Short mmCIF file of C-alpha atoms and ligand atoms in Angstrom, two decimals:
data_model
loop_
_atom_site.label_atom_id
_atom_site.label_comp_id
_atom_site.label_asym_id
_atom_site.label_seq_id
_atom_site.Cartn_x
_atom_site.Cartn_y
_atom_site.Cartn_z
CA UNK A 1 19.75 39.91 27.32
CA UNK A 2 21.02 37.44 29.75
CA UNK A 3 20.84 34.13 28.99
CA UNK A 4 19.81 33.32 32.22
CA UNK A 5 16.80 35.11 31.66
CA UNK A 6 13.56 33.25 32.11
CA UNK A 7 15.65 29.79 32.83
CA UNK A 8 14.64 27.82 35.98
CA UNK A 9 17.35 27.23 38.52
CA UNK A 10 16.94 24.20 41.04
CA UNK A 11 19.62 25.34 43.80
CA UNK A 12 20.05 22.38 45.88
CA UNK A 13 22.06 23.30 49.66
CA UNK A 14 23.69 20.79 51.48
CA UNK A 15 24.98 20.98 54.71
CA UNK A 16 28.40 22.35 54.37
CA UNK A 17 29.53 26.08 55.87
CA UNK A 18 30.30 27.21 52.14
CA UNK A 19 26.00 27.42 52.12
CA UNK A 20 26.35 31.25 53.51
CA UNK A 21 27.41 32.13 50.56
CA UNK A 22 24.63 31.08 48.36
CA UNK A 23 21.98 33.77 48.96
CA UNK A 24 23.99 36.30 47.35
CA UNK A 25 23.86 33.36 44.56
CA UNK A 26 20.51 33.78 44.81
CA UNK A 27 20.06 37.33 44.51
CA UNK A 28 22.23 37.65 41.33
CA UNK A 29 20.48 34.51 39.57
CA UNK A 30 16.86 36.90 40.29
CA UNK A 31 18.90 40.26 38.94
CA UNK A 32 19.35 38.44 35.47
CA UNK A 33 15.83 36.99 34.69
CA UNK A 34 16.34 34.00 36.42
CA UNK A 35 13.84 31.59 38.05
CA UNK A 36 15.05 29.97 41.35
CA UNK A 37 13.33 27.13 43.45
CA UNK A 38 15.81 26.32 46.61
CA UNK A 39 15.44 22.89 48.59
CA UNK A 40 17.87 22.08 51.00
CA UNK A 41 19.12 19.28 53.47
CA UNK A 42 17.90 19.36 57.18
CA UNK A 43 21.64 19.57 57.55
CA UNK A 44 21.93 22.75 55.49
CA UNK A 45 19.10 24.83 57.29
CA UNK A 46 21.86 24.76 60.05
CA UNK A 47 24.63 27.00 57.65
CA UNK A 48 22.22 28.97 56.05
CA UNK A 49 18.30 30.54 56.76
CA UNK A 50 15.84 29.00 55.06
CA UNK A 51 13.65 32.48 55.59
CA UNK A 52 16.47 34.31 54.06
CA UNK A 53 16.68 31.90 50.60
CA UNK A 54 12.96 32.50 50.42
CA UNK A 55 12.52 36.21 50.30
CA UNK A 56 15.52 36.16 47.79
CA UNK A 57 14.25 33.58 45.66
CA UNK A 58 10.64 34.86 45.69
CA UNK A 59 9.80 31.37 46.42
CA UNK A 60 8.95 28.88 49.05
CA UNK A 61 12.13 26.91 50.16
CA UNK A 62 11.57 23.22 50.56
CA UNK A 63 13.74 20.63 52.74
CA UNK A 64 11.49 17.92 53.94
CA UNK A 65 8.87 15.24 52.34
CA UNK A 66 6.08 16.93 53.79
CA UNK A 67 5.07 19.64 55.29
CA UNK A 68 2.04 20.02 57.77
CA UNK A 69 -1.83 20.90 56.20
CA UNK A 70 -4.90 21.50 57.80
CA UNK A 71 -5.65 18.06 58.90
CA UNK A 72 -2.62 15.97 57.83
CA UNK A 73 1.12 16.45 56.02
CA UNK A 74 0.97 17.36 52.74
CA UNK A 75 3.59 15.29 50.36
CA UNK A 76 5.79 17.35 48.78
CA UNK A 77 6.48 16.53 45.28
CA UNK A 78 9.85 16.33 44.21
CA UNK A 79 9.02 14.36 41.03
CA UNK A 80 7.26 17.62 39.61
CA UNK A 81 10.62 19.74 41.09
CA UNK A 82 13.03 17.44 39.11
CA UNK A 83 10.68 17.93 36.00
CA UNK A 84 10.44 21.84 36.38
CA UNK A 85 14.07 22.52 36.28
CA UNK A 86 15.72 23.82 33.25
CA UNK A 87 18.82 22.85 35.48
CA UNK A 88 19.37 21.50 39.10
CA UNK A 89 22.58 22.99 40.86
CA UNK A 90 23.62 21.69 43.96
CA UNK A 91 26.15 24.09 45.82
CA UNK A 92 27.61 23.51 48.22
CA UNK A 93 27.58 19.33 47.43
CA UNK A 94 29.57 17.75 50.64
CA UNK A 95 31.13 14.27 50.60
CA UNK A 96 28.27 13.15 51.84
CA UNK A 97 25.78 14.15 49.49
CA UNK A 98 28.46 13.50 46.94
CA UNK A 99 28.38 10.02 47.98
CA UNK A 100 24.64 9.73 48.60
CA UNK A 101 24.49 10.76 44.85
CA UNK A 102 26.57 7.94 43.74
CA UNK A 103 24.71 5.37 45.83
CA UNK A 104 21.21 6.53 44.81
CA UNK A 105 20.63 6.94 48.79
CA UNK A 106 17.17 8.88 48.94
CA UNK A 107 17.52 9.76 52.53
CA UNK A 108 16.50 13.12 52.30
CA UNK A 109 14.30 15.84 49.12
CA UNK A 110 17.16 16.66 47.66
CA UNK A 111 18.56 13.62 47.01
CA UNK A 112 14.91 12.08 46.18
CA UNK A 113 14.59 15.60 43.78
CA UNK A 114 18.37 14.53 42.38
CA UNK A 115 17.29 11.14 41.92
CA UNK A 116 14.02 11.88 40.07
CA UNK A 117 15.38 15.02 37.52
CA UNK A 118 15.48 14.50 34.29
CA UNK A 119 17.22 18.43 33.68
CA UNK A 120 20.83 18.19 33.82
CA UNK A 121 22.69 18.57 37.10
CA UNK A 122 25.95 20.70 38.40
CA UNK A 123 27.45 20.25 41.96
CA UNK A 124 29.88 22.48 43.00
CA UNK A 125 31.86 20.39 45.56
CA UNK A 126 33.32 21.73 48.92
CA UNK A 127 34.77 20.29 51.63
CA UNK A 128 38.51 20.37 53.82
CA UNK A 129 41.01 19.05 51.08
CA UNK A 130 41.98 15.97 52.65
CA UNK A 131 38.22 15.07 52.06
CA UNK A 132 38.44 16.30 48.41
CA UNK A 133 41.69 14.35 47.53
CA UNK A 134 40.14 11.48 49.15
CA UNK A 135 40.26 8.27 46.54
CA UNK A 136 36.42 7.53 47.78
CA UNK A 137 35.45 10.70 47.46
CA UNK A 138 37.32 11.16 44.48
CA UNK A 139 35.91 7.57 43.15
CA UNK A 140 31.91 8.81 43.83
CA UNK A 141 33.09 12.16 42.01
CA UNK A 142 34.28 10.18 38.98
CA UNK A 143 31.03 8.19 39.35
CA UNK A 144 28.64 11.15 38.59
CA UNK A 145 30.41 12.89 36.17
CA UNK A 146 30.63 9.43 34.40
CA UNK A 147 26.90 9.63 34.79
CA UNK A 148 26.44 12.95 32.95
CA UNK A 149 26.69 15.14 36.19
CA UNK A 150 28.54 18.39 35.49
CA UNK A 151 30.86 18.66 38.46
CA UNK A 152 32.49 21.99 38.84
CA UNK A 153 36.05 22.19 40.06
CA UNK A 154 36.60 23.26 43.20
CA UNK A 155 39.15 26.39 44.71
CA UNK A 156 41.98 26.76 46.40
CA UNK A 157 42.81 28.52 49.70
CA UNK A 158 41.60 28.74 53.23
CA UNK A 159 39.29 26.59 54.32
CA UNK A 160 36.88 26.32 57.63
CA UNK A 161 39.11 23.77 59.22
CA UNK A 162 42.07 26.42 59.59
CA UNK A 163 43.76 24.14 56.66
CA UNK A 164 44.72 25.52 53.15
CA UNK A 165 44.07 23.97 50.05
CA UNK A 166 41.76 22.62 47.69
CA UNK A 167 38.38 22.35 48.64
CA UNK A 168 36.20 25.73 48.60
CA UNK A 169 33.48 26.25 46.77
CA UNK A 170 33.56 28.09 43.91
CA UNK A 171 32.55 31.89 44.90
CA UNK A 172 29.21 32.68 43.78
CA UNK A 173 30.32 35.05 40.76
CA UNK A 174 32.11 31.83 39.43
CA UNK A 175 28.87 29.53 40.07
CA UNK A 176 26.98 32.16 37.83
CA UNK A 177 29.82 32.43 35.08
CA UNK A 178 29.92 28.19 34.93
CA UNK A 179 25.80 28.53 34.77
CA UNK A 180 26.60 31.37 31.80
CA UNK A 181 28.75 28.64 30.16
CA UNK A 182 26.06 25.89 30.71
CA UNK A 183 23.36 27.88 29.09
CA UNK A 184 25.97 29.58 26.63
CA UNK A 185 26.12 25.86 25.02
CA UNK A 186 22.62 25.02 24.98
CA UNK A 187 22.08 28.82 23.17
CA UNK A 188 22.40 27.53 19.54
CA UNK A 189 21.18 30.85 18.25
CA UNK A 190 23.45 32.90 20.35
CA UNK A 191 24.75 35.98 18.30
CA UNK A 192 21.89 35.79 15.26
CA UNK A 193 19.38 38.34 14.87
CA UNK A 194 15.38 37.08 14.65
CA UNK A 195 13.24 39.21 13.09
CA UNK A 196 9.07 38.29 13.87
CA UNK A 197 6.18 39.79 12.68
CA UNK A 198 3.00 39.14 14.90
CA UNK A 199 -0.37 40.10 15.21
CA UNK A 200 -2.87 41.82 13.19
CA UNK A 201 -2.78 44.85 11.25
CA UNK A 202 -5.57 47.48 11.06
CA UNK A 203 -6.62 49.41 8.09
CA UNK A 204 -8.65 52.35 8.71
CA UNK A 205 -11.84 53.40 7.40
CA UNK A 206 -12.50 56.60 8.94
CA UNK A 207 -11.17 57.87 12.39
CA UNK A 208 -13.26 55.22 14.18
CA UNK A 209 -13.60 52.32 12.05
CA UNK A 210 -10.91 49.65 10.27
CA UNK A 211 -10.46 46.43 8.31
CA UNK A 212 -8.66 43.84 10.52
CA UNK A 213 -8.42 40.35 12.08
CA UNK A 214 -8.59 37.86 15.32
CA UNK A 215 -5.33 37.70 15.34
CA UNK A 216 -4.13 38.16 18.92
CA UNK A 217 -0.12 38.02 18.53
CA UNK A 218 -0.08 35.14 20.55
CA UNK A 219 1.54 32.99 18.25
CA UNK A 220 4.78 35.32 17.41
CA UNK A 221 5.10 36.47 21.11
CA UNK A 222 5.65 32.75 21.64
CA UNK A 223 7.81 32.64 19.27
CA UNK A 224 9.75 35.43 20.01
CA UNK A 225 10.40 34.23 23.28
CA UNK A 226 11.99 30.69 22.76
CA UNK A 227 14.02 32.73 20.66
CA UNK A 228 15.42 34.42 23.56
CA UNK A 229 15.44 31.10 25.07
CA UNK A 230 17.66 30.11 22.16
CA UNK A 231 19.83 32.86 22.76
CA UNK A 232 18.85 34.96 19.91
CA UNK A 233 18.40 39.17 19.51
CA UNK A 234 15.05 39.14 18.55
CA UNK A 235 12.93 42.04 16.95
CA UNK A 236 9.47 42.40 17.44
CA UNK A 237 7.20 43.75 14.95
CA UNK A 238 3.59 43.46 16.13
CA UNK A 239 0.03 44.76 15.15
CA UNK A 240 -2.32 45.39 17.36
CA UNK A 241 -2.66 43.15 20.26
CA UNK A 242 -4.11 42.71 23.71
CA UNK A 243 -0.87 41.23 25.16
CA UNK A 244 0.65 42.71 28.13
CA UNK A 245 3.82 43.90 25.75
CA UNK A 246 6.24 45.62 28.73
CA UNK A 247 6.71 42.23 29.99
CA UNK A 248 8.89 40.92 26.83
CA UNK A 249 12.63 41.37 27.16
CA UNK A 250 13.38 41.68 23.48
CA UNK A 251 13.07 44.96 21.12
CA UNK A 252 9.66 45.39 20.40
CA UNK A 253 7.77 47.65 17.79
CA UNK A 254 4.37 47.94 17.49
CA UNK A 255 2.48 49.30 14.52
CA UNK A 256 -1.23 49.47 13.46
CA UNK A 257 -0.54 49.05 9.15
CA UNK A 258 0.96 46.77 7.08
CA UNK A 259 2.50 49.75 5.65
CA UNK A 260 3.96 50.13 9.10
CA UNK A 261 5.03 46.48 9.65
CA UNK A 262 6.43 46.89 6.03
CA UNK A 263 8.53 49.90 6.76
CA UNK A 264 9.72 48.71 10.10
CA UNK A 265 10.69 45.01 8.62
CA UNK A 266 12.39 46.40 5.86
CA UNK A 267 14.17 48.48 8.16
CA UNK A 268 15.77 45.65 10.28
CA UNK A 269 16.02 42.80 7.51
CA UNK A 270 19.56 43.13 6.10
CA UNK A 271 20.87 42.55 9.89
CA UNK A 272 18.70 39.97 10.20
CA UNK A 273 19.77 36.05 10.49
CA UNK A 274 16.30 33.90 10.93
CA UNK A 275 12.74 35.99 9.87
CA UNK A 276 9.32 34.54 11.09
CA UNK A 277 6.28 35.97 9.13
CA UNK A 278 3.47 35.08 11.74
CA UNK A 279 1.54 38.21 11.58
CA UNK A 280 -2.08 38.30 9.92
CA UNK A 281 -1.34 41.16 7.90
CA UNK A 282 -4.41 42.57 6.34
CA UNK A 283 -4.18 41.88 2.62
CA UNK A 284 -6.50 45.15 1.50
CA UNK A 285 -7.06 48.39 2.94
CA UNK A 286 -9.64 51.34 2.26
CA UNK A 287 -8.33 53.38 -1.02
CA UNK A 288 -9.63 56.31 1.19
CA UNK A 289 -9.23 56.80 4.52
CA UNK A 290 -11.84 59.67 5.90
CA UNK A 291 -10.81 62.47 8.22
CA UNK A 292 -14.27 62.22 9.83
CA UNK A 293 -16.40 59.55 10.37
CA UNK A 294 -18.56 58.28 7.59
CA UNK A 295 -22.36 59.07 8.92
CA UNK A 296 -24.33 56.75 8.35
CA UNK A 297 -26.67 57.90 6.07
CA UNK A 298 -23.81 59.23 3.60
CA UNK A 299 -24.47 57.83 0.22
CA UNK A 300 -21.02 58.00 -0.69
CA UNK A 301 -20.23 55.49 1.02
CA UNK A 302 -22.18 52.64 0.60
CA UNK A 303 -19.39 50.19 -1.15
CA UNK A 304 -15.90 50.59 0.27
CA UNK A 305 -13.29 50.93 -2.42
CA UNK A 306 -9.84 48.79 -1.61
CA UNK A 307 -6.23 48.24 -2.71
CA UNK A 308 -4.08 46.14 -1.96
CA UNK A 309 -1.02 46.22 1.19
CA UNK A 310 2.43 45.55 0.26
CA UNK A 311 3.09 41.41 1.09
CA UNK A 312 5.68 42.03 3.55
CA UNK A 313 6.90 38.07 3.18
CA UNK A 314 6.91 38.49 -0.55
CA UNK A 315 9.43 41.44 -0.43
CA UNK A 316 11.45 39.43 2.20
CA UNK A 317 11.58 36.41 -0.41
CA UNK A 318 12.57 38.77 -3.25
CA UNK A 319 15.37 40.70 -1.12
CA UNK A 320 16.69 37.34 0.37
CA UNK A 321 20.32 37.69 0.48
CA UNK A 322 21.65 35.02 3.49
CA UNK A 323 17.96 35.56 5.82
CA UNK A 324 16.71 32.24 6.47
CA UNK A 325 13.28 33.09 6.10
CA UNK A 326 9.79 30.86 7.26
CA UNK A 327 6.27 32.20 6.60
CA UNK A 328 2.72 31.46 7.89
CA UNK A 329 -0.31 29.76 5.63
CA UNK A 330 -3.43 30.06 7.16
CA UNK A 331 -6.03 27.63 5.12
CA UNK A 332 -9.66 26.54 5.32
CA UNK A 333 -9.48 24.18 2.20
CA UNK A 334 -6.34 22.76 0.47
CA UNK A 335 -4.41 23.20 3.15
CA UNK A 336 -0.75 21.48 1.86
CA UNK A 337 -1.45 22.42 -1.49
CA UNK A 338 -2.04 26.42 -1.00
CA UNK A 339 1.01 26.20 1.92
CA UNK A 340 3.66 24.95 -0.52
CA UNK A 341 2.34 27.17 -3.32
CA UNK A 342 2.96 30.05 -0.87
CA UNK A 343 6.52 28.71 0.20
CA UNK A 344 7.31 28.61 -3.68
CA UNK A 345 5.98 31.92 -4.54
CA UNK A 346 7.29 33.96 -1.77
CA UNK A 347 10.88 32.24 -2.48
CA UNK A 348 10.47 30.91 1.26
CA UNK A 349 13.05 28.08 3.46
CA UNK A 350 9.89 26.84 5.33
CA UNK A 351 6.24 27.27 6.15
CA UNK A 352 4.21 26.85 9.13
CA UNK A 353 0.52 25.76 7.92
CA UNK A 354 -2.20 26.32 10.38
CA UNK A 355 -5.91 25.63 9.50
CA UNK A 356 -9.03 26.79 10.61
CA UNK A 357 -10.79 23.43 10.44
CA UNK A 358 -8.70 22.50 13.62
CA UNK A 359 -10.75 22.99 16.71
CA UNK A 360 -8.73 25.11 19.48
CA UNK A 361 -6.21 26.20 17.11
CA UNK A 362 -5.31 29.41 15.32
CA UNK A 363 -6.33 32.80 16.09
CA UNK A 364 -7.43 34.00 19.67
CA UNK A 365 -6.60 30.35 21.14
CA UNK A 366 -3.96 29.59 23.60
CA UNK A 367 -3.17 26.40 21.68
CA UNK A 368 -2.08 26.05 17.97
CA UNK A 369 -1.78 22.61 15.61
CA UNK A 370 0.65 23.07 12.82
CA UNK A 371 2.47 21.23 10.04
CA UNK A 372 5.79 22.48 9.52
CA UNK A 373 6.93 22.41 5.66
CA UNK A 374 10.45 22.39 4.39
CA UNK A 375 11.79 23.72 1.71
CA UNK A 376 11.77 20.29 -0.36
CA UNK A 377 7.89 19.93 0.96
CA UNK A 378 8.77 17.47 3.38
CA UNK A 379 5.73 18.48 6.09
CA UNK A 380 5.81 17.30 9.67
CA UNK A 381 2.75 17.66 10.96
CA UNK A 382 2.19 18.00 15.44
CA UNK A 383 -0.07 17.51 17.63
CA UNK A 384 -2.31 20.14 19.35
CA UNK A 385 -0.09 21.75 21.63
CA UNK A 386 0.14 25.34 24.31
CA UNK A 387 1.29 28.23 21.75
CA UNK A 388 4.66 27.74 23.73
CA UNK A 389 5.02 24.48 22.60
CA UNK A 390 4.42 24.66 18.98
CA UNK A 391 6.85 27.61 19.38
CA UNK A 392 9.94 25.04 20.63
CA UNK A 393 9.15 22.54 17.71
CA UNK A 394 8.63 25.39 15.23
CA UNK A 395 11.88 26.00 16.48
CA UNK A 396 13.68 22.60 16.94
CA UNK A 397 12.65 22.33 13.33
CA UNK A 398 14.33 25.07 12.24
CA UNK A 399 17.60 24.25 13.92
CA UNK A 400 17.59 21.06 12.14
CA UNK A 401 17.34 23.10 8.47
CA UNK A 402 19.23 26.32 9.38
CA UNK A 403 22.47 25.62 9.35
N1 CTP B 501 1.98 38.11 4.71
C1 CTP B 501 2.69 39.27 4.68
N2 CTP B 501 2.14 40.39 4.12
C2 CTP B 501 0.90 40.36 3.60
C3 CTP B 501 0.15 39.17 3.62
C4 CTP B 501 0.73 38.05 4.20
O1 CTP B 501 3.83 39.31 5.18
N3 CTP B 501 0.40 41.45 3.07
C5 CTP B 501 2.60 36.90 5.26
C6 CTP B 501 1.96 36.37 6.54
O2 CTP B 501 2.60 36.93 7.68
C7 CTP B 501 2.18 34.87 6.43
C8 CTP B 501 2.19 34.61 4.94
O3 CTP B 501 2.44 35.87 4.32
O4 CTP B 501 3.46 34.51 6.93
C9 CTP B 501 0.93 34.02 4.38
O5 CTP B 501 -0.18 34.76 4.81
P1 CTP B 501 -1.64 34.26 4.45
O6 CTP B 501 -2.62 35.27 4.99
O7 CTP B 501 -1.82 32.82 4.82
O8 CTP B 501 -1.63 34.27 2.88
P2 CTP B 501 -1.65 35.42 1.82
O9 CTP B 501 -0.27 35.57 1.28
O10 CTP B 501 -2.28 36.65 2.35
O11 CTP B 501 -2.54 34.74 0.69
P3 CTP B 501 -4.11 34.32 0.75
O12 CTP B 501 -4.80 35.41 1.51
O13 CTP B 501 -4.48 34.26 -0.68
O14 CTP B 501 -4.18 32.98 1.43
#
């Protein structure tokens, strides 16, 4: 997977010719997953169509503070732009954007949006090279990276004046390889393999009928994407579910059984790195399962004999060579207690405890409230959060254990 997948691009354009290159920018950010939200100068809608940044980028392009409703201007808000950003590029940056940057002068959306992001930012500088080597240019460049701002080198060669030197842009494969880099670095789980169980499991009765659960997957689809965020190969193993699964990137296997999920696990855990036990796996199934359905009025069957499913988590436990492996507990009474019995027991490195007596958490809910437990019991309990966001602390948690 790319790990530009699913990250959100701010592409800031400022007036300088080297903007004509950018939609092709554009159009290889989309190809790789990536989400891209372009605002430029007034200055830049001169080098470069505004129409033409839109269709690419599948998104409205934005270059003034408001733009004209039904009765008056509508404000737009770049405090909500700087906040959606996973990062804010800003290619081509001119001098004088560079040096509006360093002065905090808000003269136009982009520089408001720079001014007001709280996502790191990367300019990719172009001008004529006399510009570049210019020591006040050079001093407001030294100024922003000094501030944290990543700024990108720039090339050699010809450049719009008729000159030669340095000053270009950096061509748009380059912008994407530095933005590679950038999210390269903040991919801590680049190169390990996740393993996640999710969902229920369904234990049939007869051809018709089965034992299962609420669960809805939710919980490990979540999780199995901030692991891509992460960087991470992640595996997939989920139970029945309701979720729309073609629209996940990683390798996913569904199964109806615990048998199934046990097979499948098994069958992926020596490669694997980090293993998340969030599915509801049904703890008994039918001793029988009938070829036909049971009629009603069969008196065969009016107590349903069970046995037990393999515990999938247990076997990981026991067969734990290097996996760093976290479970779920899913309590109605004693919560701590039973969830650090269970991370004894099944020879876990942490536990996620989620109770029932929460309202709007657990099963079916698009929110979750969760106490993660270490492996020395040390529980850090959160607050009621979306299931993505118990997903990043479940995992910013982790990180801080796994080393
Ligand atoms: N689990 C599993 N295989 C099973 C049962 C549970 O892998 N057959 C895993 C779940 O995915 C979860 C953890 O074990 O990560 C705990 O599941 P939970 O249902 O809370 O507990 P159980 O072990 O089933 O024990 P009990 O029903 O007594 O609470």
């Amino acid at each position: 997977m790319s790990l530009l997948q699913g990250k959100k691009i701010l592409l800031g354009i400022t007036g300088g010719i080297a903007a004509y290159k950018i939609p092709l920018l554009v159009r290889a950010l989309i190809k790789q997953g990536a989400q891209v939200r372009v605002i430029m100068t007034p200055a830049a809608t001169d080098f470069v169509a505004p129409l033409t940044l839109s269709v690419l980028s599948q998104n409205e392009v934005l270059s003034s503070f408001t733009t004209p409703g039904k009765d008056h201007a509508v404000w737009t808000d770049h405090v909500a732009l700087g906040a959606w950003g996973d990062l804010f590029l800003i290619a081509p940056a001119t001098a004088n954007s560079i040096s509006a940057m360093a002065h905090a002068k808000c003269n136009n959306l982009l520089m408001a949006t720079y001014l007001s992001a709280r996502c790191p930012v990367m300019i990719a500088p172009a001008m004529d090279l006399d510009m570049y080597a210019h020591a006040a240019n050079q001093k407001n460049l030294a100024t922003l990276a000094a501030q944290g701002v990543h700024v990108l080198p720039v090339a050699s060669g010809p450049l719009a004046s008729g000159l030669s030197g340095k000053g270009r842009m950096l061509e748009p494969d380059a912008l994407l390889s530095e933005l590679e880099t950038f999210f390269g670095h903040t991919a801590p789980l680049k190169g390990k393999n996740i393993l996640i169980t999710a969902g229920p499991t369904y234990e049939a009765i007869d051809p018709v009928r089965f034992i299962g659960n609420h669960s809805s997957g939710k919980m490990g689809v979540a999780l199995a994407k901030q692991a891509q965020q992460l960087g991470a190969e992640v595996t997939l193993i989920i139970g029945p579910t309701a979720i729309d699964l073609t629209t996940l990137s990683c390798q996913v296997t569904s199964v109806t059984t615990a048998q199934q999920m046990q097979e499948q696990v098994m069958a992926h855990y020596a490669a694997t790195d980090i293993a998340i036990a969030a599915a509801a796996v049904a703890d008994y199934r039918p001793k029988i399962r009938m070829d036909q359905k049971i009629k009603k009025n069969n008196q065969d069957f009016q107590t349903l004999e069970l046995v037990a499913t393999p515990d999938i988590l247990a076997e990981m436990g026991a067969q734990k060579t290097h996996q760093f492996l976290i479970g779920f507990a899913l309590e109605t009474t004693d919560e701590l207690a039973h969830a650090k019995n269970k991370l004894k027991s099944k020879n876990l490195d942490a536990i996620v405890l989620n109770s029932l007596q929460d309202p709007d958490a657990g099963f079916g809910h698009d929110t979750n409230k969760i106490t993660y437990i270490d492996k020395d019991g040390n529980s850090t309990p959160f607050d009621l959060k979306s299931k993505d966001a118990v997903a990043k602390d479940i995992f910013s948690q982790i990180l801080k254990n796994y080393a």
